[in-house]
Structure formats: C-alpha cells, structure tokens
C-alpha cells in the first residue's frame, strides 16, 4: 500500500476536482465530497442512492471555518469545548451568506456539522479550503462501514480512493444534538446522553425516531445487514444466527457476542462488523437477545431497532 501521505495528497487532488473519496473517522467511514460544490454533493447522493431530501453532515477542522457557514450559540461553545473533536454532531442555523451547497442540507434552514477526530481525516481537512460533506460510506439503508474492506464491499471501483484508517475506534455514528430549538437528541451515538447531561446540567430527551421527522435519515428501515433481524429473542430458531450482548453459551457456531467481558464500548465497536460477518456466513436471519439500554447501549439498540424495521 502506498504511503498515507501521498494518499492524502491524492485525496486532496480528487476532492478539489469535485470527485468523491472515502475517509476514515472515529465513528464510521464517510463518503466525502466538497460541501461547497453542488456537483460533488449531488455525486454523493447518487453514489449512495440516497433521497435528496435526507440532508448530510458537514465535517470541519477549524472552528473559524464552521463559523463562516452557521450560527453558533453558548450551548454549542460548551459542548464544543468538552467533546470536540469527537463523535458529536450539532444541528445549527445556517448562515444566509454561507457557501454551502443547498443540496447538503436538502435546502433546509439548518445544517448538521461536526469535527471528526481521526488524524488522517484531520490532516486532509487541514489542507483543504472547503469543508467535507460526508454521510456514512454505505449504500442507503445498509450497514455503515467500519473498515477499508467494508467500504470496498459497498462501492467497489465506483470511487477512486478509500483512505485506509484501520478499524474505526467507536464503531457507530456520532450523536446528533439539535441546538436550533429546545435542545434535543435526534440520534443517539458515540457521545452518551449521560455525558451531555452532565455538561449541560439538565435532563435531555431522546426523540422517538418513529415520531421524529426532524432527522429524515432516522425514519424507518436503516442499518440493514440484508437479512431479517428479530429483537428481544430468548433463543435462535433453525438457521438463525443468535447475537447476544455478552456470550453466555460457548461452542455453538451460530452464537455471536458483542463483548467478551460486558464492556459497552467494545460492544458498540463490534456491532456493525459482527452484523456484516453474520450475513457473510450465510445465515437466513438474526435473532438478537436483549441489550442493556444504558450509555452506548441506547445507540446500539437504536441501530438494531431500525435494522429490524419492516
Ligand atoms: O458519525 C457520523 O455522523 C458519520 C460520519 C461519517 O461522520 N456520518 C453519518 O452521516 O452518520 P449520515 O448521513 O449517515 O447520517 C446523518 C444523519 C441523517 O439521519 C440525517 O437525516 C441527519 O443526520 N441530518 C443531517 N442534517 C440534518 C439537519 N439539518 N437536521 C436534522 N437532521 C439532519
Ligand atoms: Mg448513515
């Protein structure tokens, strides 16, 4: 494999030319393009087969660049100081004179923004004079990719370059917090609600995804491994894989565990790769046992619920 620095230079060249490049982040891999270019952003939607009404997240390296495009407030400052760079996405009001493509945020008044923590992507962003629009690097409704090969599986040769950052540290997407109204969480993710509550000194509510139309991508069927997923199962049926939080039964081929020792971080990190693995092994469906609904468990359950949606 070529040296990462020459690959970052290649990525810069493609992106400046409004081409699309897959990038590693600490959460999942992203399918990135110049957020100021209509052409680049439309390419992202078409590669992903994503409906144009479902807005993208814009990724920044410097806060001064973000301030060109959206209006920040005191809550933003507090959360930024504590959690950025990191797996937290803010929904803010877009500035009227921002250069962002109108396709990025589906022509809404608001814009979702974040500061990724991965060093390779930070290095790339620092060399660009535009921010990167980047949804998860998967075909719409499928599982998010957590390593180079996953992205390859999704897009093959349809994209010119995938920057290899190894396996992602967090393994599921950023938490989305809406700061344009009363603070609310639109998607649970890498920063837990408990962490946010501690900094903001108040209780926060997670919007019920079936009722929540604020984040269009949170509606309905999503994160699908390509086979049916059945929740709160006690036992697997014939030909079913059985996914448990903690492994309780040994020596059964169809049993998979998210963690060996009950560590929630490890469980979150393994979720998408184990779902991908189960599908590859040829099982016809997946039964999932109950997963603790605390901390990152909320994000795990959110993804599994959407994967099981019919
Ligand atoms: O961890 C992440 O956030 C990853 C990495 C690549 O950064 N990105 C990611 O993007 O998960 P995506 O496109 O798969 O999910 C973005 C979510 C969608 O559910 C979308 O509806 C929501 O963010 N969203 C984007 N802009 C929004 C806005 N202005 N208001 C409300 N929700 C928004
Ligand atoms: Mg996604």
CSV table of C-alpha atoms and ligand atoms in Angstrom, one decimal:
chain,number,residue,atom,x,y,z
A,1,UNK,CA,0.0,0.0,0.0
A,2,UNK,CA,1.2,3.5,-0.8
A,3,UNK,CA,2.3,5.8,1.9
A,4,UNK,CA,-0.6,7.5,3.7
A,5,UNK,CA,0.8,11.0,3.0
A,6,UNK,CA,0.8,10.5,-0.7
A,7,UNK,CA,-2.7,9.2,-0.5
A,8,UNK,CA,-3.8,12.3,1.5
A,9,UNK,CA,-2.3,14.3,-1.4
A,10,UNK,CA,-4.2,12.3,-3.9
A,11,UNK,CA,-7.4,12.7,-1.9
A,12,UNK,CA,-6.9,16.4,-1.9
A,13,UNK,CA,-6.5,16.4,-5.7
A,14,UNK,CA,-9.7,14.4,-6.2
A,15,UNK,CA,-11.7,16.4,-3.7
A,16,UNK,CA,-10.6,19.7,-5.2
A,17,UNK,CA,-11.7,18.4,-8.5
A,18,UNK,CA,-15.2,17.7,-7.0
A,19,UNK,CA,-14.6,13.9,-7.0
A,20,UNK,CA,-15.6,11.7,-4.1
A,21,UNK,CA,-13.2,10.0,-1.7
A,22,UNK,CA,-14.0,7.7,1.3
A,23,UNK,CA,-12.5,8.9,4.6
A,24,UNK,CA,-12.0,7.2,8.0
A,25,UNK,CA,-13.5,8.9,11.0
A,26,UNK,CA,-13.5,7.8,14.7
A,27,UNK,CA,-17.2,6.7,14.2
A,28,UNK,CA,-17.6,5.1,10.8
A,29,UNK,CA,-16.2,5.7,7.3
A,30,UNK,CA,-17.6,8.6,5.4
A,31,UNK,CA,-18.2,9.2,1.7
A,32,UNK,CA,-16.7,12.7,1.3
A,33,UNK,CA,-17.1,15.5,-1.2
A,34,UNK,CA,-16.6,19.3,-1.3
A,35,UNK,CA,-19.5,20.7,0.7
A,36,UNK,CA,-19.4,24.0,-1.3
A,37,UNK,CA,-19.9,22.2,-4.6
A,38,UNK,CA,-23.3,21.2,-6.0
A,39,UNK,CA,-21.7,18.8,-8.4
A,40,UNK,CA,-19.7,17.0,-5.7
A,41,UNK,CA,-22.7,16.8,-3.3
A,42,UNK,CA,-25.0,15.5,-5.9
A,43,UNK,CA,-22.4,12.8,-6.7
A,44,UNK,CA,-22.5,11.7,-3.1
A,45,UNK,CA,-26.3,11.3,-3.2
A,46,UNK,CA,-26.3,9.4,-6.4
A,47,UNK,CA,-23.5,7.0,-5.3
A,48,UNK,CA,-25.3,6.3,-2.1
A,49,UNK,CA,-28.7,6.1,-3.8
A,50,UNK,CA,-29.8,8.4,-1.1
A,51,UNK,CA,-33.0,10.5,-1.4
A,52,UNK,CA,-32.1,14.2,-1.9
A,53,UNK,CA,-34.4,15.2,0.9
A,54,UNK,CA,-32.2,13.5,3.5
A,55,UNK,CA,-29.5,16.0,4.5
A,56,UNK,CA,-25.8,15.3,5.0
A,57,UNK,CA,-23.4,16.2,7.9
A,58,UNK,CA,-20.6,18.7,7.1
A,59,UNK,CA,-17.1,18.0,8.6
A,60,UNK,CA,-14.8,20.8,9.7
A,61,UNK,CA,-11.2,21.0,11.1
A,62,UNK,CA,-11.3,24.6,12.3
A,63,UNK,CA,-14.0,26.3,14.3
A,64,UNK,CA,-13.4,29.6,12.4
A,65,UNK,CA,-14.3,27.8,9.1
A,66,UNK,CA,-17.5,26.5,10.7
A,67,UNK,CA,-18.5,30.0,11.8
A,68,UNK,CA,-18.5,31.1,8.1
A,69,UNK,CA,-21.4,28.7,7.5
A,70,UNK,CA,-23.5,28.6,10.6
A,71,UNK,CA,-24.6,30.5,13.7
A,72,UNK,CA,-23.2,29.2,17.0
A,73,UNK,CA,-24.6,29.8,20.5
A,74,UNK,CA,-23.5,29.3,24.1
A,75,UNK,CA,-24.6,25.7,24.3
A,76,UNK,CA,-22.6,24.9,21.2
A,77,UNK,CA,-19.5,26.5,22.8
A,78,UNK,CA,-19.9,24.5,26.0
A,79,UNK,CA,-20.3,21.2,24.1
A,80,UNK,CA,-17.6,22.0,21.6
A,81,UNK,CA,-15.1,22.7,24.4
A,82,UNK,CA,-15.9,19.4,26.1
A,83,UNK,CA,-16.4,16.9,23.2
A,84,UNK,CA,-14.7,18.2,20.0
A,85,UNK,CA,-13.1,16.9,18.0
A,86,UNK,CA,-15.2,13.8,18.6
A,87,UNK,CA,-18.4,11.9,17.9
A,88,UNK,CA,-20.9,14.7,18.3
A,89,UNK,CA,-22.9,16.4,15.5
A,90,UNK,CA,-24.6,19.7,16.0
A,91,UNK,CA,-27.7,20.9,14.2
A,92,UNK,CA,-27.4,24.7,13.9
A,93,UNK,CA,-28.9,27.5,11.8
A,94,UNK,CA,-27.2,28.0,8.5
A,95,UNK,CA,-25.9,31.5,7.7
A,96,UNK,CA,-27.6,33.2,4.8
A,97,UNK,CA,-24.2,34.0,3.1
A,98,UNK,CA,-22.7,30.6,3.6
A,99,UNK,CA,-21.1,29.0,0.6
A,100,UNK,CA,-22.5,25.5,1.4
A,101,UNK,CA,-24.3,23.8,-1.5
A,102,UNK,CA,-28.0,23.9,-1.0
A,103,UNK,CA,-28.1,20.1,-1.6
A,104,UNK,CA,-26.0,19.4,1.5
A,105,UNK,CA,-28.9,20.3,3.9
A,106,UNK,CA,-31.7,19.5,1.5
A,107,UNK,CA,-32.5,23.2,1.3
A,108,UNK,CA,-33.3,23.4,5.0
A,109,UNK,CA,-32.6,26.4,7.2
A,110,UNK,CA,-30.5,24.3,9.5
A,111,UNK,CA,-27.2,22.4,8.9
A,112,UNK,CA,-25.6,19.4,10.7
A,113,UNK,CA,-21.9,19.9,11.4
A,114,UNK,CA,-19.1,18.0,13.2
A,115,UNK,CA,-15.4,17.9,13.9
A,116,UNK,CA,-14.0,14.3,13.3
A,117,UNK,CA,-11.2,13.0,15.5
A,118,UNK,CA,-9.4,10.7,13.1
A,119,UNK,CA,-5.8,12.0,12.4
A,120,UNK,CA,-5.8,11.1,8.7
A,121,UNK,CA,-9.0,13.0,8.1
A,122,UNK,CA,-8.0,15.9,10.2
A,123,UNK,CA,-4.8,16.2,8.2
A,124,UNK,CA,-6.7,16.1,5.0
A,125,UNK,CA,-9.3,18.7,6.1
A,126,UNK,CA,-6.5,21.0,7.3
A,127,UNK,CA,-5.1,21.0,3.7
A,128,UNK,CA,-8.5,21.9,2.0
A,129,UNK,CA,-10.1,25.3,1.6
A,130,UNK,CA,-13.6,23.8,1.9
A,131,UNK,CA,-15.4,21.5,4.4
A,132,UNK,CA,-16.4,18.0,3.6
A,133,UNK,CA,-19.9,16.7,3.3
A,134,UNK,CA,-19.8,13.1,4.4
A,135,UNK,CA,-22.6,10.6,5.1
A,136,UNK,CA,-21.7,7.1,6.2
A,137,UNK,CA,-19.9,5.3,3.3
A,138,UNK,CA,-22.6,2.7,2.6
A,139,UNK,CA,-25.4,2.4,0.0
A,140,UNK,CA,-28.6,3.9,1.6
A,141,UNK,CA,-30.4,1.6,4.2
A,142,UNK,CA,-27.4,-0.7,4.5
A,143,UNK,CA,-24.9,-1.2,7.4
A,144,UNK,CA,-22.3,1.6,8.0
A,145,UNK,CA,-18.7,0.6,7.2
A,146,UNK,CA,-16.1,0.4,9.9
A,147,UNK,CA,-13.1,-0.6,7.9
A,148,UNK,CA,-11.5,-0.2,4.4
A,149,UNK,CA,-12.9,-3.6,3.2
A,150,UNK,CA,-16.4,-2.7,4.2
A,151,UNK,CA,-16.3,0.4,2.0
A,152,UNK,CA,-14.8,-1.6,-0.8
A,153,UNK,CA,-17.8,-4.0,-0.4
A,154,UNK,CA,-20.2,-1.1,-0.7
A,155,UNK,CA,-18.7,0.8,-3.6
A,156,UNK,CA,-16.1,-1.4,-5.3
A,157,UNK,CA,-14.4,0.6,-8.0
A,158,UNK,CA,-17.1,3.3,-8.1
A,159,UNK,CA,-14.9,5.6,-6.0
A,160,UNK,CA,-11.4,6.5,-6.9
A,161,UNK,CA,-9.9,6.3,-3.4
A,162,UNK,CA,-10.6,5.0,0.1
A,163,UNK,CA,-8.2,6.4,2.7
A,164,UNK,CA,-7.3,3.5,5.0
A,165,UNK,CA,-7.5,4.4,8.7
A,166,UNK,CA,-7.9,0.9,10.0
A,167,UNK,CA,-10.9,-0.1,12.1
A,168,UNK,CA,-12.8,2.8,13.5
A,169,UNK,CA,-12.5,3.4,17.2
A,170,UNK,CA,-16.2,4.0,18.1
A,171,UNK,CA,-17.8,1.8,15.5
A,172,UNK,CA,-21.2,3.6,15.3
A,173,UNK,CA,-22.2,7.1,14.3
A,174,UNK,CA,-22.0,10.4,16.1
A,175,UNK,CA,-24.7,11.6,18.4
A,176,UNK,CA,-26.8,14.3,16.8
A,177,UNK,CA,-27.9,17.1,19.0
A,178,UNK,CA,-30.3,19.8,17.8
A,179,UNK,CA,-29.4,23.2,19.2
A,180,UNK,CA,-31.8,25.3,17.0
A,181,UNK,CA,-34.7,24.9,19.4
A,182,UNK,CA,-35.1,23.4,22.8
A,183,UNK,CA,-32.1,21.1,23.0
A,184,UNK,CA,-32.9,17.6,21.8
A,185,UNK,CA,-31.1,14.5,20.7
A,186,UNK,CA,-32.1,13.4,17.2
A,187,UNK,CA,-29.8,10.3,17.1
A,188,UNK,CA,-28.0,8.5,20.0
A,189,UNK,CA,-24.4,7.8,19.1
A,190,UNK,CA,-20.7,7.9,20.2
A,191,UNK,CA,-21.3,10.5,23.0
A,192,UNK,CA,-23.8,9.3,25.5
A,193,UNK,CA,-26.9,11.2,26.7
A,194,UNK,CA,-25.5,10.9,30.3
A,195,UNK,CA,-22.2,12.7,29.1
A,196,UNK,CA,-24.2,15.5,27.6
A,197,UNK,CA,-26.5,15.9,30.6
A,198,UNK,CA,-23.5,16.2,32.9
A,199,UNK,CA,-22.1,19.1,30.9
A,200,UNK,CA,-25.4,20.9,30.4
A,201,UNK,CA,-26.7,20.3,33.9
A,202,UNK,CA,-30.1,19.2,32.7
A,203,UNK,CA,-32.1,16.2,31.6
A,204,UNK,CA,-32.3,15.6,27.8
A,205,UNK,CA,-34.9,13.8,25.8
A,206,UNK,CA,-34.2,11.4,23.0
A,207,UNK,CA,-36.7,11.9,20.3
A,208,UNK,CA,-38.7,8.8,19.4
A,209,UNK,CA,-37.4,8.0,15.9
A,210,UNK,CA,-40.8,7.0,14.5
A,211,UNK,CA,-42.3,10.3,15.5
A,212,UNK,CA,-39.3,12.3,14.8
A,213,UNK,CA,-39.3,13.9,11.3
A,214,UNK,CA,-36.5,16.3,12.1
A,215,UNK,CA,-33.8,14.0,11.0
A,216,UNK,CA,-35.2,12.4,7.9
A,217,UNK,CA,-32.5,9.7,7.9
A,218,UNK,CA,-33.8,8.5,11.3
A,219,UNK,CA,-37.1,7.3,9.8
A,220,UNK,CA,-37.8,3.6,9.1
A,221,UNK,CA,-35.7,0.9,7.7
A,222,UNK,CA,-31.9,1.5,8.0
A,223,UNK,CA,-28.7,-0.2,9.1
A,224,UNK,CA,-29.8,-3.4,7.4
A,225,UNK,CA,-27.4,-6.3,7.2
A,226,UNK,CA,-29.5,-7.6,4.3
A,227,UNK,CA,-31.3,-10.3,6.2
A,228,UNK,CA,-34.2,-10.0,8.7
A,229,UNK,CA,-33.4,-9.0,12.3
A,230,UNK,CA,-35.6,-10.1,15.2
A,231,UNK,CA,-35.2,-8.4,18.6
A,232,UNK,CA,-35.6,-9.5,22.2
A,233,UNK,CA,-35.2,-13.1,21.3
A,234,UNK,CA,-34.6,-15.8,24.0
A,235,UNK,CA,-33.3,-18.4,21.6
A,236,UNK,CA,-32.5,-18.7,17.9
A,237,UNK,CA,-34.7,-20.6,15.5
A,238,UNK,CA,-33.3,-23.1,13.0
A,239,UNK,CA,-30.8,-21.4,10.6
A,240,UNK,CA,-30.8,-18.3,12.6
A,241,UNK,CA,-27.7,-16.6,14.0
A,242,UNK,CA,-28.0,-15.6,17.6
A,243,UNK,CA,-26.5,-12.2,18.6
A,244,UNK,CA,-26.0,-11.7,22.4
A,245,UNK,CA,-24.6,-8.8,24.3
A,246,UNK,CA,-22.4,-11.0,26.4
A,247,UNK,CA,-21.6,-14.5,25.4
A,248,UNK,CA,-23.4,-17.0,27.6
A,249,UNK,CA,-23.2,-20.2,25.6
A,250,UNK,CA,-19.9,-21.5,24.4
A,251,UNK,CA,-19.1,-23.8,21.5
A,252,UNK,CA,-22.1,-23.0,19.3
A,253,UNK,CA,-21.3,-21.9,15.8
A,254,UNK,CA,-24.3,-19.7,15.4
A,255,UNK,CA,-23.8,-17.8,18.6
A,256,UNK,CA,-22.1,-14.4,18.4
A,257,UNK,CA,-21.4,-11.9,21.3
A,258,UNK,CA,-20.9,-8.1,21.1
A,259,UNK,CA,-18.5,-8.3,24.0
A,260,UNK,CA,-16.4,-10.8,25.9
A,261,UNK,CA,-16.5,-9.0,29.2
A,262,UNK,CA,-19.6,-6.8,29.3
A,263,UNK,CA,-17.8,-3.7,28.1
A,264,UNK,CA,-20.2,-1.4,26.4
A,265,UNK,CA,-17.6,0.4,24.3
A,266,UNK,CA,-16.3,-2.9,22.9
A,267,UNK,CA,-19.9,-3.9,22.2
A,268,UNK,CA,-20.6,-0.7,20.2
A,269,UNK,CA,-17.3,-1.1,18.3
A,270,UNK,CA,-18.2,-4.6,17.3
A,271,UNK,CA,-21.9,-4.2,16.3
A,272,UNK,CA,-21.7,-3.4,12.6
A,273,UNK,CA,-18.8,-5.7,11.9
A,274,UNK,CA,-20.5,-8.7,13.6
A,275,UNK,CA,-23.7,-8.0,11.7
A,276,UNK,CA,-21.7,-7.9,8.4
A,277,UNK,CA,-19.9,-11.1,9.4
A,278,UNK,CA,-23.2,-13.0,10.2
A,279,UNK,CA,-24.6,-12.0,6.8
A,280,UNK,CA,-21.4,-13.3,5.1
A,281,UNK,CA,-21.6,-16.6,6.8
A,282,UNK,CA,-24.9,-17.2,5.0
A,283,UNK,CA,-27.5,-17.2,7.9
A,284,UNK,CA,-31.0,-16.5,6.8
A,285,UNK,CA,-31.9,-14.2,9.7
A,286,UNK,CA,-30.6,-12.8,13.0
A,287,UNK,CA,-32.1,-13.2,16.5
A,288,UNK,CA,-30.9,-10.6,19.0
A,289,UNK,CA,-31.1,-11.1,22.7
A,290,UNK,CA,-31.9,-8.1,25.0
A,291,UNK,CA,-29.2,-5.5,25.1
A,292,UNK,CA,-28.8,-3.2,28.2
A,293,UNK,CA,-30.3,0.2,27.3
A,294,UNK,CA,-27.9,2.5,29.1
A,295,UNK,CA,-24.9,4.6,27.9
A,296,UNK,CA,-23.8,3.5,24.4
A,297,UNK,CA,-26.4,0.7,24.7
A,298,UNK,CA,-29.0,3.3,23.6
A,299,UNK,CA,-27.2,3.8,20.3
A,300,UNK,CA,-26.8,0.0,19.8
A,301,UNK,CA,-30.5,-0.5,20.5
A,302,UNK,CA,-31.4,2.4,18.2
A,303,UNK,CA,-29.4,0.8,15.3
A,304,UNK,CA,-30.8,-2.7,15.9
A,305,UNK,CA,-34.4,-1.4,16.1
A,306,UNK,CA,-34.0,0.3,12.7
A,307,UNK,CA,-32.3,-2.9,11.3
A,308,UNK,CA,-35.4,-4.9,12.4
A,309,UNK,CA,-37.9,-2.4,11.0
A,310,UNK,CA,-40.2,-3.9,8.3
B,1,LIG,O1,-20.6,9.6,12.6
B,1,LIG,C1,-21.2,10.2,11.7
B,1,LIG,O2,-22.0,11.1,12.0
B,1,LIG,C2,-21.0,9.7,10.3
B,1,LIG,C3,-19.5,10.1,10.0
B,1,LIG,C4,-19.2,9.7,8.5
B,1,LIG,O3,-19.3,11.4,10.2
B,1,LIG,N1,-21.9,10.3,9.4
B,1,LIG,C5,-23.2,10.0,9.3
B,1,LIG,O4,-23.9,10.6,8.3
B,1,LIG,O5,-23.7,9.2,10.1
B,1,LIG,P1,-25.3,10.0,7.8
B,1,LIG,O6,-25.6,10.8,6.5
B,1,LIG,O7,-25.2,8.6,7.6
B,1,LIG,O8,-26.3,10.4,8.9
B,1,LIG,C6,-26.6,11.8,9.0
B,1,LIG,C7,-27.9,12.0,9.8
B,1,LIG,C8,-29.1,11.6,9.0
B,1,LIG,O9,-30.0,10.9,9.8
B,1,LIG,C9,-29.7,13.0,8.6
B,1,LIG,O10,-31.1,12.9,8.4
B,1,LIG,C10,-29.3,13.8,9.8
B,1,LIG,O11,-28.0,13.4,10.1
B,1,LIG,N2,-29.3,15.3,9.5
B,1,LIG,C11,-28.4,15.9,8.6
B,1,LIG,N3,-28.7,17.2,8.5
B,1,LIG,C12,-29.7,17.4,9.4
B,1,LIG,C13,-30.4,18.6,9.7
B,1,LIG,N4,-30.1,19.8,9.2
B,1,LIG,N5,-31.4,18.5,10.7
B,1,LIG,C14,-31.7,17.3,11.2
B,1,LIG,N6,-31.0,16.1,10.9
B,1,LIG,C15,-30.1,16.2,10.0
B,2,LIG,MG1,-25.8,6.6,7.5
